[in-house]
Short mmCIF file of C-alpha atoms in Angstrom, two decimals:
data_model
loop_
_atom_site.label_atom_id
_atom_site.label_comp_id
_atom_site.label_asym_id
_atom_site.label_seq_id
_atom_site.Cartn_x
_atom_site.Cartn_y
_atom_site.Cartn_z
CA MET A 1 18.72 -31.14 -47.80
CA ASN A 2 15.24 -32.41 -48.96
CA ARG A 3 13.94 -31.33 -45.52
CA ARG A 4 15.16 -27.83 -46.03
CA ILE A 5 13.86 -27.54 -49.63
CA ALA A 6 10.52 -28.72 -48.34
CA ILE A 7 10.37 -26.07 -45.71
CA LYS A 8 11.22 -23.33 -48.21
CA THR A 9 8.68 -24.52 -50.78
CA ALA A 10 6.06 -24.48 -48.04
CA ALA A 11 7.06 -21.06 -47.05
CA ALA A 12 6.71 -19.81 -50.47
CA LEU A 13 3.46 -21.38 -50.99
CA ALA A 14 2.10 -19.69 -47.66
CA ALA A 15 3.42 -16.32 -48.92
CA ALA A 16 1.72 -16.82 -52.24
CA SER A 17 -1.63 -17.66 -50.45
CA LEU A 18 -1.41 -14.47 -48.60
CA LEU A 19 -0.72 -12.38 -51.68
CA ALA A 20 -3.42 -13.85 -53.64
CA PRO A 21 -6.28 -12.38 -51.73
CA LEU A 22 -4.41 -9.09 -51.47
CA SER A 23 -4.21 -8.81 -55.39
CA ALA A 24 -8.03 -9.68 -55.63
CA ALA A 25 -8.85 -7.08 -52.98
CA GLN A 26 -6.89 -4.48 -54.97
CA ALA A 27 -8.66 -5.35 -58.14
CA GLN A 28 -11.90 -4.85 -56.41
CA ALA A 29 -10.84 -1.57 -54.68
CA TRP A 30 -10.26 0.07 -58.18
CA PRO A 31 -11.14 2.78 -58.72
CA ASP A 32 -10.34 4.41 -55.43
CA LYS A 33 -10.60 8.04 -56.75
CA PRO A 34 -12.45 9.76 -59.57
CA VAL A 35 -11.89 8.49 -63.11
CA ARG A 36 -11.35 10.87 -66.06
CA LEU A 37 -12.73 10.00 -69.60
CA LEU A 38 -11.40 12.43 -72.17
CA LEU A 39 -13.10 13.09 -75.53
CA SER A 40 -11.94 14.85 -78.66
CA GLN A 41 -15.56 16.08 -79.22
CA PRO A 42 -17.56 18.96 -77.87
CA PRO A 43 -20.40 18.79 -75.17
CA GLY A 44 -23.71 17.66 -76.90
CA SER A 45 -22.05 15.71 -79.64
CA GLY A 46 -22.94 11.98 -80.30
CA PRO A 47 -19.69 10.62 -78.69
CA ASP A 48 -20.28 13.03 -75.62
CA ASN A 49 -23.79 11.70 -75.13
CA ILE A 50 -22.80 8.10 -75.14
CA ALA A 51 -19.75 8.83 -72.97
CA ARG A 52 -21.98 10.64 -70.35
CA LEU A 53 -24.45 7.78 -70.32
CA LEU A 54 -21.72 5.34 -69.60
CA SER A 55 -20.18 7.62 -67.01
CA ASP A 56 -23.31 7.97 -65.09
CA ARG A 57 -23.88 4.06 -64.93
CA LEU A 58 -20.25 3.48 -64.04
CA TYR A 59 -20.74 6.01 -61.16
CA ALA A 60 -23.52 3.87 -59.87
CA ARG A 61 -21.34 0.87 -59.97
CA TRP A 62 -18.18 2.21 -58.53
CA ASN A 63 -19.43 5.19 -56.20
CA GLN A 64 -16.67 7.16 -57.82
CA PRO A 65 -17.23 10.04 -60.23
CA VAL A 66 -16.37 9.57 -63.91
CA ILE A 67 -15.56 13.06 -65.01
CA ILE A 68 -16.04 13.85 -68.78
CA GLU A 69 -13.41 16.23 -70.16
CA ASN A 70 -13.93 17.63 -73.53
CA LYS A 71 -10.98 18.67 -75.79
CA PRO A 72 -12.11 19.15 -79.28
CA GLY A 73 -10.08 20.50 -82.17
CA GLY A 74 -7.52 19.69 -84.74
CA GLN A 75 -9.20 16.63 -86.18
CA ASN A 76 -9.09 14.92 -82.83
CA THR A 77 -5.33 15.75 -82.30
CA VAL A 78 -6.04 18.03 -79.26
CA GLY A 79 -7.82 15.46 -77.33
CA ALA A 80 -5.64 12.63 -78.34
CA VAL A 81 -2.39 14.43 -77.35
CA ALA A 82 -3.96 15.27 -74.09
CA ALA A 83 -4.95 11.74 -73.39
CA ALA A 84 -1.61 10.25 -74.58
CA ARG A 85 0.21 12.54 -72.03
CA SER A 86 -2.16 11.84 -69.15
CA PRO A 87 -0.89 9.87 -66.19
CA ALA A 88 -0.90 6.10 -66.77
CA ASP A 89 -2.34 5.59 -63.26
CA GLY A 90 -5.37 3.51 -64.10
CA HIS A 91 -7.68 6.57 -63.63
CA ASN A 92 -7.29 8.23 -67.12
CA PHE A 93 -9.13 6.98 -70.16
CA TYR A 94 -9.70 8.21 -73.72
CA PHE A 95 -13.12 7.85 -75.44
CA ALA A 96 -11.65 7.67 -78.90
CA THR A 97 -12.97 7.78 -82.51
CA THR A 98 -12.01 6.18 -85.86
CA ALA A 99 -10.16 9.46 -86.66
CA ALA A 100 -8.09 9.47 -83.64
CA LEU A 101 -6.95 5.92 -83.73
CA VAL A 102 -6.90 4.85 -87.34
CA THR A 103 -7.34 7.47 -90.06
CA ASN A 104 -5.21 10.45 -88.72
CA PRO A 105 -1.93 8.47 -89.47
CA PHE A 106 -2.84 8.67 -93.10
CA LEU A 107 -3.74 12.28 -92.93
CA PHE A 108 -0.79 13.95 -91.24
CA LYS A 109 2.71 13.71 -92.04
CA GLN A 110 3.70 14.71 -88.52
CA LEU A 111 1.03 13.42 -86.09
CA PRO A 112 1.87 14.70 -82.67
CA TYR A 113 0.92 11.38 -80.98
CA ASP A 114 1.33 7.70 -82.07
CA PRO A 115 -1.96 5.71 -81.62
CA ALA A 116 -0.14 2.26 -81.68
CA LYS A 117 2.50 3.28 -79.19
CA ASP A 118 0.77 5.91 -76.92
CA PHE A 119 -2.43 3.91 -76.12
CA VAL A 120 -3.47 0.48 -74.98
CA PRO A 121 -6.82 -0.92 -75.97
CA VAL A 122 -9.31 -1.19 -73.19
CA ALA A 123 -12.89 -1.79 -74.66
CA PHE A 124 -14.91 -1.39 -77.95
CA VAL A 125 -18.10 0.51 -77.52
CA ALA A 126 -20.32 1.16 -80.55
CA ARG A 127 -20.43 1.41 -84.27
CA SER A 128 -21.53 4.78 -85.81
CA PRO A 129 -23.03 4.47 -89.19
CA PHE A 130 -23.19 7.41 -91.62
CA GLY A 131 -25.89 8.30 -94.05
CA ILE A 132 -26.77 10.16 -97.22
CA LEU A 133 -29.54 12.69 -96.42
CA VAL A 134 -31.85 15.04 -98.44
CA LYS A 135 -34.48 17.50 -97.35
CA ALA A 136 -37.74 15.90 -96.75
CA ASP A 137 -39.23 17.56 -99.71
CA SER A 138 -36.36 16.88 -102.08
CA PRO A 139 -37.27 15.43 -105.48
CA ILE A 140 -34.40 12.97 -105.11
CA ARG A 141 -35.95 9.83 -103.74
CA SER A 142 -33.13 7.34 -103.83
CA VAL A 143 -29.31 7.00 -104.05
CA GLU A 144 -29.85 5.77 -107.67
CA GLU A 145 -31.70 8.99 -108.49
CA LEU A 146 -28.82 11.01 -106.88
CA VAL A 147 -26.23 9.17 -108.89
CA ALA A 148 -28.15 9.56 -112.21
CA LYS A 149 -28.92 13.23 -111.58
CA SER A 150 -25.19 13.85 -110.96
CA LYS A 151 -24.07 12.03 -114.12
CA ALA A 152 -26.59 13.83 -116.17
CA ALA A 153 -25.16 17.22 -115.14
CA PRO A 154 -21.72 16.65 -113.78
CA GLY A 155 -20.75 19.00 -111.03
CA THR A 156 -24.10 20.49 -110.50
CA VAL A 157 -25.37 18.20 -107.88
CA THR A 158 -23.93 19.01 -104.52
CA LEU A 159 -23.09 16.78 -101.67
CA GLY A 160 -22.05 18.51 -98.44
CA ASN A 161 -19.58 17.04 -95.94
CA GLU A 162 -17.20 18.02 -93.29
CA GLY A 163 -14.25 18.36 -95.59
CA PRO A 164 -12.00 15.87 -97.77
CA ARG A 165 -9.91 14.89 -94.74
CA THR A 166 -12.59 13.94 -92.35
CA PHE A 167 -14.45 10.81 -92.14
CA GLY A 168 -17.67 12.08 -93.68
CA GLY A 169 -15.62 13.62 -96.60
CA MET A 170 -13.59 10.38 -97.32
CA ILE A 171 -17.06 8.56 -97.28
CA ALA A 172 -18.24 11.05 -99.86
CA ARG A 173 -15.21 10.73 -102.15
CA LEU A 174 -15.43 6.94 -101.77
CA PHE A 175 -19.15 7.18 -102.76
CA ASN A 176 -18.31 9.08 -105.85
CA SER A 177 -15.48 6.75 -106.82
CA ARG A 178 -17.36 3.58 -106.43
CA SER A 179 -20.81 4.57 -107.66
CA GLY A 180 -19.56 6.64 -110.58
CA ALA A 181 -21.51 9.62 -109.35
CA GLN A 182 -20.06 13.03 -110.37
CA ALA A 183 -21.36 15.01 -107.32
CA ASN A 184 -19.76 18.36 -106.42
CA LEU A 185 -18.39 17.78 -102.82
CA VAL A 186 -18.88 20.82 -100.88
CA PRO A 187 -16.90 21.05 -97.50
CA TYR A 188 -18.34 22.51 -94.31
CA VAL A 189 -16.72 23.13 -90.88
CA SER A 190 -19.18 20.91 -89.11
CA VAL A 191 -22.12 18.45 -89.48
CA GLY A 192 -24.30 21.12 -87.98
CA VAL A 193 -23.45 23.76 -90.52
CA SER A 194 -23.83 21.24 -93.35
CA THR A 195 -27.26 20.22 -91.96
CA GLN A 196 -28.52 23.75 -91.82
CA ASN A 197 -27.48 24.45 -95.26
CA LEU A 198 -29.19 21.33 -96.43
CA MET A 199 -32.43 22.56 -94.91
CA GLY A 200 -31.89 25.82 -96.30
CA GLY A 201 -31.63 24.34 -99.78
CA HIS A 202 -28.02 25.35 -100.44
CA VAL A 203 -26.86 21.70 -101.12
CA ASP A 204 -28.82 18.94 -102.57
CA ALA A 205 -27.60 16.24 -100.07
CA ILE A 206 -25.00 15.65 -97.32
CA VAL A 207 -22.97 12.82 -95.78
CA ALA A 208 -23.44 12.91 -92.07
CA ASP A 209 -23.32 10.57 -89.11
CA VAL A 210 -26.70 9.15 -88.18
CA ALA A 211 -26.16 10.11 -84.55
CA SER A 212 -26.01 13.84 -85.46
CA THR A 213 -28.91 13.86 -87.92
CA ALA A 214 -31.30 11.07 -86.42
CA GLN A 215 -33.69 13.39 -84.73
CA LEU A 216 -34.09 15.59 -87.58
CA ALA A 217 -34.89 12.59 -89.74
CA LYS A 218 -37.43 11.22 -87.20
CA GLN A 219 -39.08 14.68 -87.15
CA GLY A 220 -39.59 14.49 -90.97
CA ARG A 221 -37.29 17.38 -91.71
CA LEU A 222 -34.61 15.34 -93.33
CA ARG A 223 -34.85 11.95 -95.30
CA LEU A 224 -32.28 9.27 -95.14
CA LEU A 225 -31.58 7.90 -98.77
CA ALA A 226 -29.13 5.15 -97.52
CA VAL A 227 -26.76 4.24 -94.52
CA THR A 228 -23.11 3.54 -95.04
CA SER A 229 -23.05 0.31 -93.08
CA ASP A 230 -22.94 -3.11 -94.72
CA LYS A 231 -26.43 -3.89 -93.39
CA ARG A 232 -29.62 -1.95 -92.74
CA LEU A 233 -30.05 -0.38 -89.27
CA ALA A 234 -32.59 -1.96 -86.93
CA ASP A 235 -33.92 1.47 -86.23
CA TRP A 236 -34.22 2.25 -89.84
CA PRO A 237 -35.24 -0.92 -91.71
CA GLN A 238 -36.76 0.96 -94.62
CA VAL A 239 -33.51 2.70 -95.50
CA PRO A 240 -31.20 0.69 -97.74
CA ALA A 241 -27.56 0.10 -97.03
CA LEU A 242 -25.12 1.32 -99.66
CA SER A 243 -23.76 -2.03 -99.88
CA GLU A 244 -27.01 -3.16 -101.47
CA GLN A 245 -25.90 -1.06 -104.58
CA LEU A 246 -22.13 -0.92 -104.08
CA SER A 247 -20.49 -4.29 -103.31
CA ASP A 248 -18.43 -4.37 -100.05
CA PHE A 249 -19.31 -0.71 -99.05
CA ASP A 250 -19.04 -0.71 -95.26
CA MET A 251 -18.00 2.70 -93.96
CA VAL A 252 -18.96 3.18 -90.28
CA GLY A 253 -17.31 5.25 -87.56
CA TRP A 254 -16.86 3.60 -84.28
CA PHE A 255 -16.04 4.38 -80.66
CA ALA A 256 -13.35 2.61 -78.44
CA ILE A 257 -11.89 3.35 -74.97
CA VAL A 258 -7.97 3.31 -74.72
CA ALA A 259 -5.78 4.26 -72.05
CA PRO A 260 -2.27 5.76 -71.83
CA ALA A 261 0.56 3.22 -72.52
CA GLY A 262 1.63 1.72 -69.09
CA THR A 263 -1.84 1.79 -67.44
CA PRO A 264 -2.04 -1.13 -64.98
CA ALA A 265 -3.71 -4.35 -66.27
CA THR A 266 -6.08 -4.21 -63.23
CA ALA A 267 -7.62 -0.93 -64.23
CA ILE A 268 -8.00 -2.05 -67.95
CA GLU A 269 -9.62 -5.43 -67.03
CA ARG A 270 -12.10 -3.77 -64.62
CA MET A 271 -13.01 -1.00 -66.97
CA ASN A 272 -13.37 -3.61 -69.83
CA ARG A 273 -15.58 -5.93 -67.73
CA ASP A 274 -17.82 -3.14 -66.43
CA VAL A 275 -18.10 -1.32 -69.85
CA ASN A 276 -19.14 -4.63 -71.51
CA ALA A 277 -21.68 -5.30 -68.75
CA LEU A 278 -23.23 -1.98 -69.54
CA LEU A 279 -23.29 -2.39 -73.24
CA SER A 280 -25.09 -5.87 -72.83
CA ASP A 281 -27.85 -4.07 -70.84
CA ASP A 282 -30.82 -3.65 -73.01
CA ASP A 283 -31.72 -0.28 -71.66
CA VAL A 284 -28.27 1.09 -72.26
CA ALA A 285 -28.12 -0.34 -75.69
CA ALA A 286 -31.55 1.24 -76.53
CA ARG A 287 -30.40 4.60 -75.22
CA ILE A 288 -27.17 4.39 -77.37
CA ALA A 289 -29.38 3.44 -80.32
CA ALA A 290 -31.59 6.44 -79.70
CA VAL A 291 -28.53 8.68 -80.20
CA GLY A 292 -27.62 6.93 -83.44
CA PRO A 293 -24.78 4.36 -82.83
CA ILE A 294 -25.06 0.59 -82.30
CA ALA A 295 -23.71 -0.83 -79.05
CA ALA A 296 -21.19 -3.67 -79.70
CA PRO A 297 -20.51 -5.53 -76.35
CA GLY A 298 -18.11 -8.47 -75.77
CA TYR A 299 -14.71 -7.23 -77.07
CA SER A 300 -11.87 -8.01 -74.79
CA PRO A 301 -8.88 -5.67 -74.70
CA GLU A 302 -7.04 -8.13 -76.93
CA GLN A 303 -9.95 -8.28 -79.36
CA THR A 304 -10.25 -4.60 -79.43
CA GLY A 305 -6.49 -4.27 -80.26
CA ALA A 306 -6.96 -6.87 -83.01
CA PHE A 307 -9.78 -4.93 -84.56
CA LEU A 308 -7.79 -1.76 -84.45
CA ALA A 309 -5.09 -3.47 -86.41
CA ARG A 310 -7.48 -4.60 -89.03
CA GLU A 311 -8.94 -1.10 -89.46
CA HIS A 312 -5.52 0.36 -89.90
CA ALA A 313 -4.78 -2.08 -92.68
CA ARG A 314 -8.20 -1.51 -94.31
CA TRP A 315 -7.93 2.43 -94.29
CA ALA A 316 -4.52 2.06 -95.76
CA LYS A 317 -6.07 0.73 -98.86
CA ILE A 318 -9.02 3.00 -98.70
CA THR A 319 -6.85 6.23 -98.56
CA LYS A 320 -4.92 4.98 -101.63
CA GLU A 321 -8.20 4.44 -103.49
CA ILE A 322 -9.47 7.92 -102.94
CA ASP A 323 -5.97 9.56 -103.38
CA ILE A 324 -5.70 10.98 -99.92
CA LEU A 325 -2.02 11.80 -98.98
CA PRO A 326 -0.83 12.90 -95.59
CA GLU A 327 -0.10 16.76 -95.21
#
Protein backbone atom coordinates (compact mmCIF):
# COMPACT_ATOMS: atom_id res chain seq x y z
CA MET A 1 0.00 0.00 0.00
CA ASN A 2 2.69 2.43 1.06
CA ARG A 3 4.71 1.56 -2.04
CA ARG A 4 1.73 2.35 -4.32
CA ILE A 5 1.17 5.69 -2.55
CA ALA A 6 4.83 6.54 -2.90
CA ILE A 7 4.76 5.77 -6.63
CA LYS A 8 1.64 7.92 -7.14
CA THR A 9 3.16 10.79 -5.15
CA ALA A 10 6.36 10.64 -7.17
CA ALA A 11 4.36 10.68 -10.40
CA ALA A 12 2.36 13.69 -9.24
CA LEU A 13 5.52 15.58 -8.30
CA ALA A 14 7.07 14.74 -11.65
CA ALA A 15 4.00 16.03 -13.47
CA ALA A 16 4.07 19.22 -11.41
CA SER A 17 7.72 19.75 -12.23
CA LEU A 18 6.86 19.54 -15.91
CA LEU A 19 3.95 21.96 -15.60
CA ALA A 20 5.82 24.66 -13.63
CA PRO A 21 8.21 25.59 -16.45
CA LEU A 22 5.26 25.62 -18.84
CA SER A 23 3.43 28.14 -16.66
CA ALA A 24 6.52 30.36 -16.47
CA ALA A 25 6.96 30.09 -20.22
CA GLN A 26 3.35 31.10 -20.77
CA ALA A 27 3.86 34.15 -18.55
CA GLN A 28 6.92 35.20 -20.52
CA ALA A 29 5.10 34.63 -23.83
CA TRP A 30 2.42 37.19 -22.99
CA PRO A 31 1.52 39.26 -24.94
CA ASP A 32 1.46 37.11 -28.05
CA LYS A 33 -0.62 39.59 -30.06
CA PRO A 34 -1.30 43.37 -30.05
CA VAL A 35 -2.59 44.88 -26.81
CA ARG A 36 -5.39 47.45 -26.83
CA LEU A 37 -5.35 50.35 -24.37
CA LEU A 38 -8.69 52.15 -24.41
CA LEU A 39 -9.17 55.75 -23.23
CA SER A 40 -12.22 57.91 -22.51
CA GLN A 41 -10.39 61.07 -23.65
CA PRO A 42 -9.65 62.43 -27.13
CA PRO A 43 -6.27 62.36 -28.90
CA GLY A 44 -3.95 65.09 -27.66
CA SER A 45 -5.41 65.20 -24.16
CA GLY A 46 -3.23 64.79 -21.06
CA PRO A 47 -4.23 61.15 -20.45
CA ASP A 48 -3.76 60.39 -24.15
CA ASN A 49 -0.22 61.80 -24.14
CA ILE A 50 0.75 59.69 -21.13
CA ALA A 51 -0.88 56.55 -22.52
CA ARG A 52 0.99 56.96 -25.80
CA LEU A 53 4.28 57.44 -23.97
CA LEU A 54 3.72 54.20 -22.07
CA SER A 55 2.53 52.37 -25.18
CA ASP A 56 5.73 53.24 -27.06
CA ARG A 57 7.89 51.99 -24.20
CA LEU A 58 5.83 48.82 -23.75
CA TYR A 59 6.15 48.06 -27.46
CA ALA A 60 9.93 48.21 -27.06
CA ARG A 61 9.71 45.69 -24.21
CA TRP A 62 7.21 43.31 -25.74
CA ASN A 63 7.76 43.65 -29.46
CA GLN A 64 3.98 43.79 -29.72
CA PRO A 65 2.02 46.93 -30.67
CA VAL A 66 0.02 48.67 -27.94
CA ILE A 67 -2.91 50.22 -29.78
CA ILE A 68 -4.44 53.35 -28.28
CA GLU A 69 -8.18 53.57 -28.87
CA ASN A 70 -9.91 56.84 -27.96
CA LYS A 71 -13.62 56.80 -27.10
CA PRO A 72 -14.44 60.16 -25.49
CA GLY A 73 -17.87 61.37 -24.47
CA GLY A 74 -20.58 61.09 -21.86
CA GLN A 75 -18.34 62.05 -18.93
CA ASN A 76 -16.20 58.97 -19.57
CA THR A 77 -19.17 56.60 -19.84
CA VAL A 78 -18.69 55.87 -23.56
CA GLY A 79 -15.13 54.68 -23.09
CA ALA A 80 -15.84 52.90 -19.81
CA VAL A 81 -18.70 50.88 -21.30
CA ALA A 82 -16.58 49.92 -24.31
CA ALA A 83 -13.76 48.82 -22.02
CA ALA A 84 -16.06 46.85 -19.72
CA ARG A 85 -17.49 44.97 -22.71
CA SER A 86 -14.10 44.19 -24.22
CA PRO A 87 -12.96 40.56 -24.26
CA ALA A 88 -11.29 39.60 -20.99
CA ASP A 89 -8.53 37.81 -22.87
CA GLY A 90 -5.56 39.62 -21.35
CA HIS A 91 -5.10 41.92 -24.34
CA ASN A 92 -7.62 44.65 -23.48
CA PHE A 93 -7.01 47.32 -20.84
CA TYR A 94 -8.60 50.60 -19.82
CA PHE A 95 -6.54 53.70 -19.03
CA ALA A 96 -9.07 55.12 -16.57
CA THR A 97 -9.57 58.40 -14.73
CA THR A 98 -11.00 59.42 -11.36
CA ALA A 99 -14.35 60.16 -13.00
CA ALA A 100 -14.66 56.78 -14.69
CA LEU A 101 -13.84 54.69 -11.64
CA VAL A 102 -14.88 56.74 -8.61
CA THR A 103 -16.97 59.89 -9.09
CA ASN A 104 -19.41 58.76 -11.80
CA PRO A 105 -21.32 56.43 -9.43
CA PHE A 106 -22.25 59.54 -7.41
CA LEU A 107 -23.32 61.51 -10.48
CA PHE A 108 -25.52 59.07 -12.38
CA LYS A 109 -28.65 57.32 -11.10
CA GLN A 110 -28.27 54.71 -13.79
CA LEU A 111 -24.63 54.26 -14.74
CA PRO A 112 -24.32 51.88 -17.72
CA TYR A 113 -21.38 50.07 -16.12
CA ASP A 114 -20.28 49.11 -12.60
CA PRO A 115 -16.70 50.21 -11.83
CA ALA A 116 -16.36 47.72 -8.97
CA LYS A 117 -17.78 44.68 -10.76
CA ASP A 118 -16.86 45.26 -14.40
CA PHE A 119 -13.14 45.91 -13.88
CA VAL A 120 -10.18 44.49 -12.00
CA PRO A 121 -7.31 46.76 -10.89
CA VAL A 122 -4.01 46.42 -12.73
CA ALA A 123 -1.71 49.37 -11.96
CA PHE A 124 -1.73 52.90 -10.62
CA VAL A 125 -0.09 55.35 -13.03
CA ALA A 126 0.00 58.98 -11.92
CA ARG A 127 -1.63 61.78 -9.97
CA SER A 128 -2.96 64.77 -11.90
CA PRO A 129 -3.22 67.96 -9.84
CA PHE A 130 -5.51 70.82 -10.80
CA GLY A 131 -4.87 74.50 -10.37
CA ILE A 132 -6.59 77.85 -10.06
CA LEU A 133 -5.31 80.09 -12.85
CA VAL A 134 -5.66 83.70 -13.98
CA LYS A 135 -4.35 85.67 -16.94
CA ALA A 136 -0.72 86.63 -16.65
CA ASP A 137 -1.66 90.32 -16.39
CA SER A 138 -4.54 89.80 -13.95
CA PRO A 139 -4.62 92.15 -10.94
CA ILE A 140 -5.51 89.11 -8.81
CA ARG A 141 -2.14 87.95 -7.48
CA SER A 142 -3.12 85.25 -4.98
CA VAL A 143 -5.91 82.96 -3.84
CA GLU A 144 -6.41 85.22 -0.82
CA GLU A 145 -7.05 88.15 -3.16
CA LEU A 146 -9.44 86.06 -5.24
CA VAL A 147 -11.44 85.09 -2.16
CA ALA A 148 -11.44 88.63 -0.76
CA LYS A 149 -12.57 90.15 -4.06
CA SER A 150 -15.40 87.61 -4.42
CA LYS A 151 -16.61 88.35 -0.88
CA ALA A 152 -16.51 92.10 -1.46
CA ALA A 153 -18.83 91.79 -4.46
CA PRO A 154 -20.61 88.42 -4.29
CA GLY A 155 -21.29 86.83 -7.66
CA THR A 156 -19.24 89.27 -9.70
CA VAL A 157 -15.93 87.37 -9.66
CA THR A 158 -16.20 84.57 -12.20
CA LEU A 159 -14.50 81.18 -11.89
CA GLY A 160 -14.62 79.05 -15.04
CA ASN A 161 -14.75 75.26 -14.93
CA GLU A 162 -15.96 72.30 -16.98
CA GLY A 163 -19.36 72.16 -15.33
CA PRO A 164 -20.82 71.32 -11.91
CA ARG A 165 -20.68 67.57 -12.42
CA THR A 166 -17.12 67.35 -13.69
CA PHE A 167 -14.00 66.95 -11.60
CA GLY A 168 -12.94 70.55 -12.15
CA GLY A 169 -16.45 71.78 -11.43
CA MET A 170 -16.62 69.88 -8.16
CA ILE A 171 -13.23 71.29 -7.14
CA ALA A 172 -14.59 74.79 -7.81
CA ARG A 173 -17.65 74.11 -5.65
CA LEU A 174 -15.51 72.68 -2.86
CA PHE A 175 -13.20 75.69 -3.07
CA ASN A 176 -16.15 78.07 -2.71
CA SER A 177 -17.52 76.04 0.19
CA ARG A 178 -14.33 75.72 2.22
CA SER A 179 -12.80 79.14 1.53
CA GLY A 180 -16.00 81.11 1.90
CA ALA A 181 -15.48 82.56 -1.56
CA GLN A 182 -18.58 83.72 -3.39
CA ALA A 183 -17.33 83.33 -6.92
CA ASN A 184 -19.81 82.88 -9.76
CA LEU A 185 -19.04 79.43 -11.18
CA VAL A 186 -19.19 79.57 -14.98
CA PRO A 187 -19.47 76.20 -16.80
CA TYR A 188 -17.72 75.46 -20.10
CA VAL A 189 -17.82 72.44 -22.37
CA SER A 190 -14.08 71.81 -22.03
CA VAL A 191 -10.86 73.01 -20.44
CA GLY A 192 -9.78 74.35 -23.82
CA VAL A 193 -12.82 76.61 -24.12
CA SER A 194 -12.52 77.87 -20.55
CA THR A 195 -8.83 78.59 -21.09
CA GLN A 196 -9.53 80.57 -24.25
CA ASN A 197 -12.21 82.55 -22.46
CA LEU A 198 -9.83 83.26 -19.60
CA MET A 199 -7.19 84.60 -21.97
CA GLY A 200 -9.87 86.62 -23.73
CA GLY A 201 -10.85 88.26 -20.45
CA HIS A 202 -14.33 86.75 -20.25
CA VAL A 203 -13.76 85.16 -16.80
CA ASP A 204 -11.54 86.19 -13.90
CA ALA A 205 -10.08 82.74 -13.16
CA ILE A 206 -10.51 79.08 -14.00
CA VAL A 207 -10.09 75.70 -12.35
CA ALA A 208 -8.26 73.37 -14.73
CA ASP A 209 -5.89 70.44 -14.66
CA VAL A 210 -2.22 71.37 -14.70
CA ALA A 211 -1.63 68.94 -17.56
CA SER A 212 -3.86 70.97 -19.90
CA THR A 213 -2.56 74.40 -18.89
CA ALA A 214 1.10 73.88 -17.99
CA GLN A 215 2.49 75.04 -21.33
CA LEU A 216 0.48 78.26 -21.29
CA ALA A 217 1.69 78.94 -17.76
CA LYS A 218 5.30 78.23 -18.73
CA GLN A 219 4.92 80.56 -21.70
CA GLY A 220 3.83 83.32 -19.36
CA ARG A 221 0.31 83.61 -20.76
CA LEU A 222 -1.39 82.25 -17.64
CA ARG A 223 -0.45 82.39 -13.98
CA LEU A 224 -1.02 79.63 -11.44
CA LEU A 225 -2.38 81.01 -8.17
CA ALA A 226 -2.45 77.65 -6.41
CA VAL A 227 -2.51 73.90 -7.00
CA THR A 228 -5.14 71.60 -5.55
CA SER A 229 -2.78 68.91 -4.25
CA ASP A 230 -1.91 68.62 -0.56
CA LYS A 231 1.69 69.66 -1.30
CA ARG A 232 3.46 71.99 -3.71
CA LEU A 233 4.55 70.48 -7.01
CA ALA A 234 8.24 69.89 -7.70
CA ASP A 235 7.97 71.62 -11.07
CA TRP A 236 6.11 74.61 -9.54
CA PRO A 237 7.75 75.15 -6.15
CA GLN A 238 6.78 78.83 -6.08
CA VAL A 239 3.06 78.03 -6.40
CA PRO A 240 1.31 77.37 -3.06
CA ALA A 241 -0.92 74.38 -2.46
CA LEU A 242 -4.50 75.17 -1.44
CA SER A 243 -3.93 73.01 1.63
CA GLU A 244 -1.68 75.76 2.97
CA GLN A 245 -4.79 77.91 3.31
CA LEU A 246 -7.56 75.30 3.48
CA SER A 247 -6.85 72.42 5.84
CA ASP A 248 -6.88 68.91 4.29
CA PHE A 249 -7.65 70.21 0.82
CA ASP A 250 -6.32 67.50 -1.49
CA MET A 251 -8.15 67.28 -4.78
CA VAL A 252 -6.15 65.66 -7.53
CA GLY A 253 -7.23 63.57 -10.44
CA TRP A 254 -5.38 60.37 -11.18
CA PHE A 255 -4.95 57.68 -13.79
CA ALA A 256 -5.06 53.93 -13.26
CA ILE A 257 -5.02 50.94 -15.57
CA VAL A 258 -7.79 48.40 -15.10
CA ALA A 259 -8.93 45.41 -17.14
CA PRO A 260 -12.28 43.75 -17.87
CA ALA A 261 -13.35 41.42 -15.06
CA GLY A 262 -12.11 37.91 -15.72
CA THR A 263 -8.80 38.95 -17.30
CA PRO A 264 -6.13 36.28 -16.65
CA ALA A 265 -3.87 36.95 -13.67
CA THR A 266 -0.80 36.34 -15.83
CA ALA A 267 -1.60 39.33 -18.03
CA ILE A 268 -2.45 41.55 -15.05
CA GLU A 269 0.78 40.70 -13.23
CA ARG A 270 2.96 41.23 -16.29
CA MET A 271 1.29 44.53 -17.17
CA ASN A 272 1.65 45.70 -13.57
CA ARG A 273 5.32 44.75 -13.42
CA ASP A 274 6.24 46.40 -16.71
CA VAL A 275 4.22 49.59 -16.13
CA ASN A 276 5.81 50.02 -12.70
CA ALA A 277 9.25 49.52 -14.24
CA LEU A 278 8.54 52.28 -16.75
CA LEU A 279 7.14 54.66 -14.13
CA SER A 280 10.29 54.13 -12.05
CA ASP A 281 12.47 55.20 -14.98
CA ASP A 282 13.67 58.78 -14.49
CA ASP A 283 13.24 59.68 -18.15
CA VAL A 284 9.66 58.39 -18.30
CA ALA A 285 8.77 60.13 -15.02
CA ALA A 286 10.26 63.39 -16.33
CA ARG A 287 8.28 63.12 -19.58
CA ILE A 288 5.06 62.53 -17.63
CA ALA A 289 5.87 65.51 -15.38
CA ALA A 290 6.40 67.65 -18.47
CA VAL A 291 2.78 66.92 -19.42
CA GLY A 292 1.63 67.81 -15.89
CA PRO A 293 0.90 64.68 -13.82
CA ILE A 294 3.23 63.04 -11.32
CA ALA A 295 4.22 59.41 -11.89
CA ALA A 296 3.41 57.12 -8.96
CA PRO A 297 5.16 53.75 -9.35
CA GLY A 298 5.10 50.82 -6.98
CA TYR A 299 1.41 49.98 -6.63
CA SER A 300 0.53 46.29 -6.89
CA PRO A 301 -2.89 45.33 -8.30
CA GLU A 302 -4.05 44.77 -4.72
CA GLN A 303 -2.77 48.17 -3.57
CA THR A 304 -4.41 49.81 -6.58
CA GLY A 305 -7.71 48.18 -5.63
CA ALA A 306 -7.36 49.37 -2.01
CA PHE A 307 -6.68 52.91 -3.22
CA LEU A 308 -9.81 52.86 -5.39
CA ALA A 309 -11.87 51.72 -2.40
CA ARG A 310 -10.52 54.56 -0.25
CA GLU A 311 -11.23 57.11 -2.98
CA HIS A 312 -14.79 55.83 -3.32
CA ALA A 313 -15.37 56.33 0.41
CA ARG A 314 -13.77 59.79 0.33
CA TRP A 315 -15.89 60.95 -2.61
CA ALA A 316 -19.05 59.74 -0.94
CA LYS A 317 -18.38 62.41 1.72
CA ILE A 318 -17.26 65.11 -0.71
CA THR A 319 -20.35 64.86 -2.92
CA LYS A 320 -22.54 65.24 0.15
CA GLU A 321 -20.54 68.26 1.29
CA ILE A 322 -21.07 70.08 -2.02
CA ASP A 323 -24.67 68.85 -2.47
CA ILE A 324 -24.12 66.79 -5.62
CA LEU A 325 -26.91 64.30 -6.22
CA PRO A 326 -27.06 61.62 -8.95
CA GLU A 327 -29.18 62.44 -11.97
